[in-house]
């Protein structure tokens, strides 16, 4: 009986994942812990308010919280970003590219034409982007002839998403892309060649970006140090954890400057006296702290003093 159930599950998942674009049911199968709103394609729709707060989260804070939750394979470094100082935050739209194989490539193009796809296959995912999406693609690390976009496609991507891209591949037209204000690209390299001998294998399926596994709807946090791919159901927890750390650091630094506590007291486990002082400090400075007032009020509700 268990063998029959396992076979049925494999057949079900295989059917859900068939085709270039993953089905809504397949994406929901992959992301069962997300209990919030979803896009029509099934991707988790982490609220815009969480995305906005995520911009203040550091790579280290996100990585540390993920590790504590048992997610050890969500960071990838070694990028050549277009800009060092323009972070990317958004919901992943995942794309898998593979080395070209004519018989498979012909079938993909034929099916895409039947479904109304327009242009080259590397433009198909771009047509699906909505605001807040991040185009995340595994191009198997190809640099020469692995340039997934240039400045024309880059302008289209930013017009639709207002974010940027993360490519395990390369891009071209660095000069032109750098003129798109607010856009950023985390790529493996830059090259003047055109995309050749590459085929699109799937859209919105699980992909591997270096050492990280990425699902559609994951939250992308890309900064100078590298990129963290955050499961949707952990996004708000990471934001809240970061905000608590930020508030405690501000309080601790302020009290050290005042000479009220010693470094040993602040760096160690806080006493009840310090915790009470911290709670009062939150109340007194609520309107001027770099964390939403509503979140500070929620934090205070959970405290016993």
PDB file of C-alpha atoms in Angstrom:
ATOM      1  CA  UNK A   1       0.000   0.000   0.000  1.00  0.00           C
ATOM      2  CA  UNK A   2       2.789   2.464   0.868  1.00  0.00           C
ATOM      3  CA  UNK A   3       4.474   1.672  -2.445  1.00  0.00           C
ATOM      4  CA  UNK A   4       1.238   2.414  -4.323  1.00  0.00           C
ATOM      5  CA  UNK A   5       0.812   5.719  -2.470  1.00  0.00           C
ATOM      6  CA  UNK A   6       4.409   6.712  -3.248  1.00  0.00           C
ATOM      7  CA  UNK A   7       3.911   5.910  -6.937  1.00  0.00           C
ATOM      8  CA  UNK A   8       0.683   7.912  -6.994  1.00  0.00           C
ATOM      9  CA  UNK A   9       2.415  10.896  -5.370  1.00  0.00           C
ATOM     10  CA  UNK A  10       5.276  10.770  -7.883  1.00  0.00           C
ATOM     11  CA  UNK A  11       2.802  10.674 -10.779  1.00  0.00           C
ATOM     12  CA  UNK A  12       0.819  13.536  -9.280  1.00  0.00           C
ATOM     13  CA  UNK A  13       3.843  15.759  -8.769  1.00  0.00           C
ATOM     14  CA  UNK A  14       5.155  14.904 -12.224  1.00  0.00           C
ATOM     15  CA  UNK A  15       1.874  15.914 -13.831  1.00  0.00           C
ATOM     16  CA  UNK A  16       1.675  19.099 -11.804  1.00  0.00           C
ATOM     17  CA  UNK A  17       5.169  20.098 -12.928  1.00  0.00           C
ATOM     18  CA  UNK A  18       4.719  19.199 -16.605  1.00  0.00           C
ATOM     19  CA  UNK A  19       5.374  21.930 -19.143  1.00  0.00           C
ATOM     20  CA  UNK A  20       7.511  25.081 -19.217  1.00  0.00           C
ATOM     21  CA  UNK A  21       5.446  26.915 -16.605  1.00  0.00           C
ATOM     22  CA  UNK A  22       4.724  25.116 -13.341  1.00  0.00           C
ATOM     23  CA  UNK A  23       1.053  24.754 -12.462  1.00  0.00           C
ATOM     24  CA  UNK A  24      -0.591  26.513  -9.542  1.00  0.00           C
ATOM     25  CA  UNK A  25      -1.201  23.169  -7.833  1.00  0.00           C
ATOM     26  CA  UNK A  26       2.475  22.228  -8.120  1.00  0.00           C
ATOM     27  CA  UNK A  27       3.635  25.533  -6.602  1.00  0.00           C
ATOM     28  CA  UNK A  28       1.152  25.111  -3.758  1.00  0.00           C
ATOM     29  CA  UNK A  29       2.448  21.573  -3.246  1.00  0.00           C
ATOM     30  CA  UNK A  30       5.975  22.982  -2.868  1.00  0.00           C
ATOM     31  CA  UNK A  31       4.990  25.744  -0.422  1.00  0.00           C
ATOM     32  CA  UNK A  32       2.492  24.189   2.037  1.00  0.00           C
ATOM     33  CA  UNK A  33       3.693  26.211   5.040  1.00  0.00           C
ATOM     34  CA  UNK A  34       2.634  29.498   3.448  1.00  0.00           C
ATOM     35  CA  UNK A  35      -0.849  30.340   4.772  1.00  0.00           C
ATOM     36  CA  UNK A  36      -1.280  33.811   3.306  1.00  0.00           C
ATOM     37  CA  UNK A  37      -2.416  35.274   0.007  1.00  0.00           C
ATOM     38  CA  UNK A  38      -1.160  33.841  -3.285  1.00  0.00           C
ATOM     39  CA  UNK A  39      -0.815  35.096  -6.844  1.00  0.00           C
ATOM     40  CA  UNK A  40      -2.962  33.535  -9.546  1.00  0.00           C
ATOM     41  CA  UNK A  41       0.035  31.394 -10.535  1.00  0.00           C
ATOM     42  CA  UNK A  42       0.153  29.953  -7.001  1.00  0.00           C
ATOM     43  CA  UNK A  43       3.244  31.770  -5.749  1.00  0.00           C
ATOM     44  CA  UNK A  44       3.096  32.992  -2.142  1.00  0.00           C
ATOM     45  CA  UNK A  45       2.342  36.722  -2.045  1.00  0.00           C
ATOM     46  CA  UNK A  46       4.323  38.049   0.909  1.00  0.00           C
ATOM     47  CA  UNK A  47       2.798  41.483   1.700  1.00  0.00           C
ATOM     48  CA  UNK A  48       4.430  44.610   0.315  1.00  0.00           C
ATOM     49  CA  UNK A  49       4.745  45.953   3.867  1.00  0.00           C
ATOM     50  CA  UNK A  50       7.016  43.020   4.768  1.00  0.00           C
ATOM     51  CA  UNK A  51       9.087  43.563   1.611  1.00  0.00           C
ATOM     52  CA  UNK A  52       9.566  47.212   2.533  1.00  0.00           C
ATOM     53  CA  UNK A  53      10.729  46.331   6.056  1.00  0.00           C
ATOM     54  CA  UNK A  54      12.980  43.588   4.640  1.00  0.00           C
ATOM     55  CA  UNK A  55      15.148  46.258   3.002  1.00  0.00           C
ATOM     56  CA  UNK A  56      16.595  47.095   6.434  1.00  0.00           C
ATOM     57  CA  UNK A  57      17.471  43.477   7.264  1.00  0.00           C
ATOM     58  CA  UNK A  58      21.158  42.592   6.986  1.00  0.00           C
ATOM     59  CA  UNK A  59      22.398  39.500   5.194  1.00  0.00           C
ATOM     60  CA  UNK A  60      23.822  38.222   8.488  1.00  0.00           C
ATOM     61  CA  UNK A  61      20.517  38.656  10.347  1.00  0.00           C
ATOM     62  CA  UNK A  62      18.561  36.819   7.655  1.00  0.00           C
ATOM     63  CA  UNK A  63      21.161  34.056   7.426  1.00  0.00           C
ATOM     64  CA  UNK A  64      21.284  33.599  11.199  1.00  0.00           C
ATOM     65  CA  UNK A  65      17.506  33.298  11.576  1.00  0.00           C
ATOM     66  CA  UNK A  66      17.312  30.837   8.677  1.00  0.00           C
ATOM     67  CA  UNK A  67      20.033  28.688  10.244  1.00  0.00           C
ATOM     68  CA  UNK A  68      18.144  28.643  13.539  1.00  0.00           C
ATOM     69  CA  UNK A  69      15.079  27.414  11.641  1.00  0.00           C
ATOM     70  CA  UNK A  70      17.062  24.598  10.029  1.00  0.00           C
ATOM     71  CA  UNK A  71      17.550  26.202   6.601  1.00  0.00           C
ATOM     72  CA  UNK A  72      21.274  25.871   5.909  1.00  0.00           C
ATOM     73  CA  UNK A  73      21.374  26.232   2.118  1.00  0.00           C
ATOM     74  CA  UNK A  74      19.807  29.613   1.344  1.00  0.00           C
ATOM     75  CA  UNK A  75      22.835  31.895   0.793  1.00  0.00           C
ATOM     76  CA  UNK A  76      25.020  32.311  -2.268  1.00  0.00           C
ATOM     77  CA  UNK A  77      27.975  34.676  -2.734  1.00  0.00           C
ATOM     78  CA  UNK A  78      30.550  35.305  -5.432  1.00  0.00           C
ATOM     79  CA  UNK A  79      28.557  37.761  -7.547  1.00  0.00           C
ATOM     80  CA  UNK A  80      29.543  40.621  -9.841  1.00  0.00           C
ATOM     81  CA  UNK A  81      26.701  43.066  -9.133  1.00  0.00           C
ATOM     82  CA  UNK A  82      25.940  45.970 -11.395  1.00  0.00           C
ATOM     83  CA  UNK A  83      25.865  48.238  -8.308  1.00  0.00           C
ATOM     84  CA  UNK A  84      27.320  47.591  -4.838  1.00  0.00           C
ATOM     85  CA  UNK A  85      24.924  49.955  -3.106  1.00  0.00           C
ATOM     86  CA  UNK A  86      21.511  49.110  -4.621  1.00  0.00           C
ATOM     87  CA  UNK A  87      19.870  46.232  -2.719  1.00  0.00           C
ATOM     88  CA  UNK A  88      17.288  43.964  -4.310  1.00  0.00           C
ATOM     89  CA  UNK A  89      14.243  42.814  -2.342  1.00  0.00           C
ATOM     90  CA  UNK A  90      11.313  40.990  -3.899  1.00  0.00           C
ATOM     91  CA  UNK A  91       9.465  37.756  -4.663  1.00  0.00           C
ATOM     92  CA  UNK A  92      11.292  35.226  -6.810  1.00  0.00           C
ATOM     93  CA  UNK A  93      10.062  34.260 -10.248  1.00  0.00           C
ATOM     94  CA  UNK A  94      12.331  31.302 -10.955  1.00  0.00           C
ATOM     95  CA  UNK A  95      13.638  30.185 -14.346  1.00  0.00           C
ATOM     96  CA  UNK A  96      15.759  27.188 -15.319  1.00  0.00           C
ATOM     97  CA  UNK A  97      17.971  27.359 -18.416  1.00  0.00           C
ATOM     98  CA  UNK A  98      19.986  24.447 -19.759  1.00  0.00           C
ATOM     99  CA  UNK A  99      22.543  23.832 -22.514  1.00  0.00           C
ATOM    100  CA  UNK A 100      20.724  23.720 -25.827  1.00  0.00           C
ATOM    101  CA  UNK A 101      19.513  20.385 -27.196  1.00  0.00           C
ATOM    102  CA  UNK A 102      17.736  20.875 -30.566  1.00  0.00           C
ATOM    103  CA  UNK A 103      14.996  18.250 -30.210  1.00  0.00           C
ATOM    104  CA  UNK A 104      13.936  19.527 -26.773  1.00  0.00           C
ATOM    105  CA  UNK A 105      14.378  23.177 -27.724  1.00  0.00           C
ATOM    106  CA  UNK A 106      12.140  22.762 -30.786  1.00  0.00           C
ATOM    107  CA  UNK A 107       9.403  21.234 -28.624  1.00  0.00           C
ATOM    108  CA  UNK A 108       9.659  24.073 -26.110  1.00  0.00           C
ATOM    109  CA  UNK A 109       9.363  26.730 -28.824  1.00  0.00           C
ATOM    110  CA  UNK A 110       6.470  24.891 -30.471  1.00  0.00           C
ATOM    111  CA  UNK A 111       4.552  24.637 -27.216  1.00  0.00           C
ATOM    112  CA  UNK A 112       5.273  28.279 -26.391  1.00  0.00           C
ATOM    113  CA  UNK A 113       3.955  29.416 -29.766  1.00  0.00           C
ATOM    114  CA  UNK A 114       0.771  27.396 -29.213  1.00  0.00           C
ATOM    115  CA  UNK A 115       0.319  29.135 -25.858  1.00  0.00           C
ATOM    116  CA  UNK A 116       0.784  32.595 -27.335  1.00  0.00           C
ATOM    117  CA  UNK A 117       4.353  33.278 -26.220  1.00  0.00           C
ATOM    118  CA  UNK A 118       6.074  36.061 -28.160  1.00  0.00           C
ATOM    119  CA  UNK A 119       9.734  36.542 -29.032  1.00  0.00           C
ATOM    120  CA  UNK A 120      12.798  34.627 -27.883  1.00  0.00           C
ATOM    121  CA  UNK A 121      12.408  32.239 -24.974  1.00  0.00           C
ATOM    122  CA  UNK A 122      14.505  34.406 -22.630  1.00  0.00           C
ATOM    123  CA  UNK A 123      11.813  37.096 -22.905  1.00  0.00           C
ATOM    124  CA  UNK A 124       8.964  34.761 -21.850  1.00  0.00           C
ATOM    125  CA  UNK A 125       9.635  35.066 -18.083  1.00  0.00           C
ATOM    126  CA  UNK A 126       9.870  38.837 -18.412  1.00  0.00           C
ATOM    127  CA  UNK A 127       6.332  38.974 -19.781  1.00  0.00           C
ATOM    128  CA  UNK A 128       5.153  37.272 -16.571  1.00  0.00           C
ATOM    129  CA  UNK A 129       6.769  39.691 -14.105  1.00  0.00           C
ATOM    130  CA  UNK A 130       4.673  41.914 -11.847  1.00  0.00           C
ATOM    131  CA  UNK A 131       5.741  44.679  -9.492  1.00  0.00           C
ATOM    132  CA  UNK A 132       7.797  43.322  -6.608  1.00  0.00           C
ATOM    133  CA  UNK A 133       9.055  40.272  -8.513  1.00  0.00           C
ATOM    134  CA  UNK A 134      12.727  39.391  -8.899  1.00  0.00           C
ATOM    135  CA  UNK A 135      13.740  37.431 -11.999  1.00  0.00           C
ATOM    136  CA  UNK A 136      15.943  34.623 -10.616  1.00  0.00           C
ATOM    137  CA  UNK A 137      17.512  32.327 -13.228  1.00  0.00           C
ATOM    138  CA  UNK A 138      19.900  29.409 -13.249  1.00  0.00           C
ATOM    139  CA  UNK A 139      21.891  29.707 -16.459  1.00  0.00           C
ATOM    140  CA  UNK A 140      24.354  26.972 -15.337  1.00  0.00           C
ATOM    141  CA  UNK A 141      27.060  29.595 -14.787  1.00  0.00           C
ATOM    142  CA  UNK A 142      27.586  30.320 -18.469  1.00  0.00           C
ATOM    143  CA  UNK A 143      29.474  33.570 -19.185  1.00  0.00           C
ATOM    144  CA  UNK A 144      30.440  33.663 -22.889  1.00  0.00           C
ATOM    145  CA  UNK A 145      27.206  33.381 -24.920  1.00  0.00           C
ATOM    146  CA  UNK A 146      25.334  33.131 -21.629  1.00  0.00           C
ATOM    147  CA  UNK A 147      24.112  36.732 -21.445  1.00  0.00           C
ATOM    148  CA  UNK A 148      20.463  36.410 -20.458  1.00  0.00           C
ATOM    149  CA  UNK A 149      19.706  40.116 -20.812  1.00  0.00           C
ATOM    150  CA  UNK A 150      21.045  43.380 -22.194  1.00  0.00           C
ATOM    151  CA  UNK A 151      19.813  46.906 -21.637  1.00  0.00           C
ATOM    152  CA  UNK A 152      16.615  46.495 -23.709  1.00  0.00           C
ATOM    153  CA  UNK A 153      15.364  43.563 -21.661  1.00  0.00           C
ATOM    154  CA  UNK A 154      16.703  45.216 -18.511  1.00  0.00           C
ATOM    155  CA  UNK A 155      14.486  48.240 -19.105  1.00  0.00           C
ATOM    156  CA  UNK A 156      11.476  45.975 -19.622  1.00  0.00           C
ATOM    157  CA  UNK A 157      12.265  44.032 -16.431  1.00  0.00           C
ATOM    158  CA  UNK A 158      12.492  47.187 -14.347  1.00  0.00           C
ATOM    159  CA  UNK A 159       9.339  48.681 -15.875  1.00  0.00           C
ATOM    160  CA  UNK A 160       7.398  45.608 -14.789  1.00  0.00           C
ATOM    161  CA  UNK A 161       9.040  44.675 -11.471  1.00  0.00           C
ATOM    162  CA  UNK A 162      10.758  47.825 -10.146  1.00  0.00           C
ATOM    163  CA  UNK A 163      13.510  45.538  -8.802  1.00  0.00           C
ATOM    164  CA  UNK A 164      16.256  43.617 -10.627  1.00  0.00           C
ATOM    165  CA  UNK A 165      17.652  40.190 -11.464  1.00  0.00           C
ATOM    166  CA  UNK A 166      19.770  37.405  -9.966  1.00  0.00           C
ATOM    167  CA  UNK A 167      21.390  35.234 -12.646  1.00  0.00           C
ATOM    168  CA  UNK A 168      23.660  32.227 -12.316  1.00  0.00           C
ATOM    169  CA  UNK A 169      24.809  33.347 -15.752  1.00  0.00           C
ATOM    170  CA  UNK A 170      26.013  36.589 -17.324  1.00  0.00           C
ATOM    171  CA  UNK A 171      24.616  39.808 -18.741  1.00  0.00           C
ATOM    172  CA  UNK A 172      25.698  42.273 -21.400  1.00  0.00           C
ATOM    173  CA  UNK A 173      25.366  46.063 -21.830  1.00  0.00           C
ATOM    174  CA  UNK A 174      26.645  47.009 -18.375  1.00  0.00           C
ATOM    175  CA  UNK A 175      26.844  50.667 -19.354  1.00  0.00           C
ATOM    176  CA  UNK A 176      23.247  50.765 -20.553  1.00  0.00           C
ATOM    177  CA  UNK A 177      21.882  48.795 -17.598  1.00  0.00           C
ATOM    178  CA  UNK A 178      23.671  51.066 -15.133  1.00  0.00           C
ATOM    179  CA  UNK A 179      21.580  53.980 -16.409  1.00  0.00           C
ATOM    180  CA  UNK A 180      18.323  52.377 -15.221  1.00  0.00           C
ATOM    181  CA  UNK A 181      17.797  54.126 -11.894  1.00  0.00           C
ATOM    182  CA  UNK A 182      16.824  51.668  -9.151  1.00  0.00           C
ATOM    183  CA  UNK A 183      17.703  48.562 -11.168  1.00  0.00           C
ATOM    184  CA  UNK A 184      20.397  46.098 -10.123  1.00  0.00           C
ATOM    185  CA  UNK A 185      21.747  42.817 -11.471  1.00  0.00           C
ATOM    186  CA  UNK A 186      23.595  40.159  -9.489  1.00  0.00           C
ATOM    187  CA  UNK A 187      25.344  38.074 -12.151  1.00  0.00           C
ATOM    188  CA  UNK A 188      28.356  35.778 -12.482  1.00  0.00           C
ATOM    189  CA  UNK A 189      30.058  37.997 -15.006  1.00  0.00           C
ATOM    190  CA  UNK A 190      29.739  40.496 -17.853  1.00  0.00           C
ATOM    191  CA  UNK A 191      30.392  39.778 -21.515  1.00  0.00           C
ATOM    192  CA  UNK A 192      29.629  41.503 -24.847  1.00  0.00           C
ATOM    193  CA  UNK A 193      28.436  38.267 -26.535  1.00  0.00           C
ATOM    194  CA  UNK A 194      24.839  37.340 -27.323  1.00  0.00           C
ATOM    195  CA  UNK A 195      22.874  34.454 -25.808  1.00  0.00           C
ATOM    196  CA  UNK A 196      23.562  31.265 -27.757  1.00  0.00           C
ATOM    197  CA  UNK A 197      23.171  27.499 -27.278  1.00  0.00           C
ATOM    198  CA  UNK A 198      20.919  27.977 -24.247  1.00  0.00           C
ATOM    199  CA  UNK A 199      17.331  26.795 -23.895  1.00  0.00           C
ATOM    200  CA  UNK A 200      14.604  27.633 -21.402  1.00  0.00           C
ATOM    201  CA  UNK A 201      13.580  24.490 -19.528  1.00  0.00           C
ATOM    202  CA  UNK A 202      11.055  25.695 -16.919  1.00  0.00           C
ATOM    203  CA  UNK A 203       9.444  28.718 -15.266  1.00  0.00           C
ATOM    204  CA  UNK A 204       8.421  28.807 -11.596  1.00  0.00           C
ATOM    205  CA  UNK A 205       9.907  25.436 -10.695  1.00  0.00           C
ATOM    206  CA  UNK A 206      12.538  24.829  -7.984  1.00  0.00           C
ATOM    207  CA  UNK A 207      16.020  25.834  -9.152  1.00  0.00           C
ATOM    208  CA  UNK A 208      19.552  25.742  -7.754  1.00  0.00           C
ATOM    209  CA  UNK A 209      21.534  28.952  -7.509  1.00  0.00           C
ATOM    210  CA  UNK A 210      25.025  27.866  -6.494  1.00  0.00           C
ATOM    211  CA  UNK A 211      24.684  26.360  -3.015  1.00  0.00           C
ATOM    212  CA  UNK A 212      21.086  27.536  -2.555  1.00  0.00           C
ATOM    213  CA  UNK A 213      17.716  25.994  -3.369  1.00  0.00           C
ATOM    214  CA  UNK A 214      15.196  28.564  -4.593  1.00  0.00           C
ATOM    215  CA  UNK A 215      11.412  28.161  -4.864  1.00  0.00           C
ATOM    216  CA  UNK A 216       8.975  30.434  -6.688  1.00  0.00           C
ATOM    217  CA  UNK A 217       7.743  33.073  -4.258  1.00  0.00           C
ATOM    218  CA  UNK A 218      10.849  32.978  -2.056  1.00  0.00           C
ATOM    219  CA  UNK A 219      11.903  36.426  -0.871  1.00  0.00           C
ATOM    220  CA  UNK A 220      15.153  37.555  -2.457  1.00  0.00           C
ATOM    221  CA  UNK A 221      17.416  39.702  -0.260  1.00  0.00           C
ATOM    222  CA  UNK A 222      20.443  40.744  -2.323  1.00  0.00           C
ATOM    223  CA  UNK A 223      23.088  43.066  -0.917  1.00  0.00           C
ATOM    224  CA  UNK A 224      26.807  43.633  -1.379  1.00  0.00           C
ATOM    225  CA  UNK A 225      27.773  40.491   0.592  1.00  0.00           C
ATOM    226  CA  UNK A 226      25.603  38.172  -1.493  1.00  0.00           C
ATOM    227  CA  UNK A 227      22.051  36.858  -1.871  1.00  0.00           C
ATOM    228  CA  UNK A 228      19.760  35.142   0.636  1.00  0.00           C
ATOM    229  CA  UNK A 229      16.674  33.280  -0.605  1.00  0.00           C
ATOM    230  CA  UNK A 230      14.049  33.317   2.167  1.00  0.00           C
ATOM    231  CA  UNK A 231      11.121  30.861   2.262  1.00  0.00           C
ATOM    232  CA  UNK A 232       7.920  32.901   2.166  1.00  0.00           C
ATOM    233  CA  UNK A 233       6.598  31.513   5.440  1.00  0.00           C
ATOM    234  CA  UNK A 234       9.701  32.768   7.287  1.00  0.00           C
ATOM    235  CA  UNK A 235       9.855  36.264   5.768  1.00  0.00           C
ATOM    236  CA  UNK A 236       7.936  38.102   8.489  1.00  0.00           C
ATOM    237  CA  UNK A 237       9.759  36.247  11.274  1.00  0.00           C
ATOM    238  CA  UNK A 238      13.090  37.347   9.809  1.00  0.00           C
ATOM    239  CA  UNK A 239      11.908  40.961   9.598  1.00  0.00           C
ATOM    240  CA  UNK A 240      10.615  40.995  13.176  1.00  0.00           C
ATOM    241  CA  UNK A 241      13.764  39.308  14.520  1.00  0.00           C
ATOM    242  CA  UNK A 242      15.912  41.880  12.721  1.00  0.00           C
ATOM    243  CA  UNK A 243      13.865  44.753  14.115  1.00  0.00           C
ATOM    244  CA  UNK A 244      14.156  43.462  17.687  1.00  0.00           C
ATOM    245  CA  UNK A 245      17.927  43.086  17.294  1.00  0.00           C
ATOM    246  CA  UNK A 246      18.147  46.588  15.842  1.00  0.00           C
ATOM    247  CA  UNK A 247      16.193  48.104  18.735  1.00  0.00           C
ATOM    248  CA  UNK A 248      18.208  46.271  21.376  1.00  0.00           C
ATOM    249  CA  UNK A 249      21.454  47.381  19.727  1.00  0.00           C
ATOM    250  CA  UNK A 250      20.310  51.029  19.652  1.00  0.00           C
ATOM    251  CA  UNK A 251      19.317  50.866  23.303  1.00  0.00           C
ATOM    252  CA  UNK A 252      22.548  49.132  24.335  1.00  0.00           C
ATOM    253  CA  UNK A 253      24.812  51.540  22.469  1.00  0.00           C
ATOM    254  CA  UNK A 254      22.939  54.517  23.883  1.00  0.00           C
ATOM    255  CA  UNK A 255      23.178  53.282  27.464  1.00  0.00           C
ATOM    256  CA  UNK A 256      26.900  52.464  27.022  1.00  0.00           C
ATOM    257  CA  UNK A 257      27.541  56.019  25.803  1.00  0.00           C
ATOM    258  CA  UNK A 258      25.689  57.323  28.844  1.00  0.00           C
ATOM    259  CA  UNK A 259      27.802  55.105  31.084  1.00  0.00           C
ATOM    260  CA  UNK A 260      24.701  53.592  32.685  1.00  0.00           C
ATOM    261  CA  UNK A 261      25.816  49.998  32.078  1.00  0.00           C
ATOM    262  CA  UNK A 262      29.115  48.255  31.488  1.00  0.00           C
ATOM    263  CA  UNK A 263      29.983  46.416  28.239  1.00  0.00           C
ATOM    264  CA  UNK A 264      29.778  43.145  30.158  1.00  0.00           C
ATOM    265  CA  UNK A 265      26.219  43.898  31.233  1.00  0.00           C
ATOM    266  CA  UNK A 266      25.093  44.798  27.704  1.00  0.00           C
ATOM    267  CA  UNK A 267      26.949  42.016  25.872  1.00  0.00           C
ATOM    268  CA  UNK A 268      25.788  39.338  28.303  1.00  0.00           C
ATOM    269  CA  UNK A 269      22.322  38.132  29.206  1.00  0.00           C
ATOM    270  CA  UNK A 270      20.305  41.136  30.317  1.00  0.00           C
ATOM    271  CA  UNK A 271      19.022  41.291  33.892  1.00  0.00           C
ATOM    272  CA  UNK A 272      15.360  41.999  34.654  1.00  0.00           C
ATOM    273  CA  UNK A 273      16.398  45.555  35.535  1.00  0.00           C
ATOM    274  CA  UNK A 274      17.896  46.138  32.068  1.00  0.00           C
ATOM    275  CA  UNK A 275      14.896  44.502  30.378  1.00  0.00           C
ATOM    276  CA  UNK A 276      12.543  46.840  32.258  1.00  0.00           C
ATOM    277  CA  UNK A 277      14.728  49.791  31.294  1.00  0.00           C
ATOM    278  CA  UNK A 278      14.585  48.642  27.649  1.00  0.00           C
ATOM    279  CA  UNK A 279      10.767  48.443  27.726  1.00  0.00           C
ATOM    280  CA  UNK A 280      10.499  51.962  29.148  1.00  0.00           C
ATOM    281  CA  UNK A 281      13.002  53.202  26.555  1.00  0.00           C
ATOM    282  CA  UNK A 282      10.819  51.734  23.790  1.00  0.00           C
ATOM    283  CA  UNK A 283       7.760  53.578  25.154  1.00  0.00           C
ATOM    284  CA  UNK A 284       9.646  56.862  25.502  1.00  0.00           C
ATOM    285  CA  UNK A 285      11.191  56.776  22.004  1.00  0.00           C
ATOM    286  CA  UNK A 286       8.500  54.939  20.050  1.00  0.00           C
ATOM    287  CA  UNK A 287       7.878  57.759  17.544  1.00  0.00           C
ATOM    288  CA  UNK A 288      11.531  58.274  16.646  1.00  0.00           C
ATOM    289  CA  UNK A 289      12.831  54.715  16.276  1.00  0.00           C
ATOM    290  CA  UNK A 290      13.627  53.161  12.838  1.00  0.00           C
ATOM    291  CA  UNK A 291      10.968  50.452  13.256  1.00  0.00           C
ATOM    292  CA  UNK A 292       7.215  50.852  12.587  1.00  0.00           C
ATOM    293  CA  UNK A 293       5.351  52.076  15.669  1.00  0.00           C
ATOM    294  CA  UNK A 294       2.850  49.230  15.324  1.00  0.00           C
ATOM    295  CA  UNK A 295       5.651  46.653  15.569  1.00  0.00           C
ATOM    296  CA  UNK A 296       7.047  48.257  18.729  1.00  0.00           C
ATOM    297  CA  UNK A 297       3.576  48.224  20.288  1.00  0.00           C
ATOM    298  CA  UNK A 298       3.245  44.528  19.404  1.00  0.00           C
ATOM    299  CA  UNK A 299       6.630  43.832  20.990  1.00  0.00           C
ATOM    300  CA  UNK A 300       5.621  45.609  24.191  1.00  0.00           C
ATOM    301  CA  UNK A 301       2.407  43.549  24.412  1.00  0.00           C
ATOM    302  CA  UNK A 302       4.491  40.401  24.727  1.00  0.00           C
ATOM    303  CA  UNK A 303       6.576  41.733  27.596  1.00  0.00           C
ATOM    304  CA  UNK A 304       5.601  41.132  31.223  1.00  0.00           C
ATOM    305  CA  UNK A 305       6.528  44.589  32.499  1.00  0.00           C
TER     306      UNK A 305
END
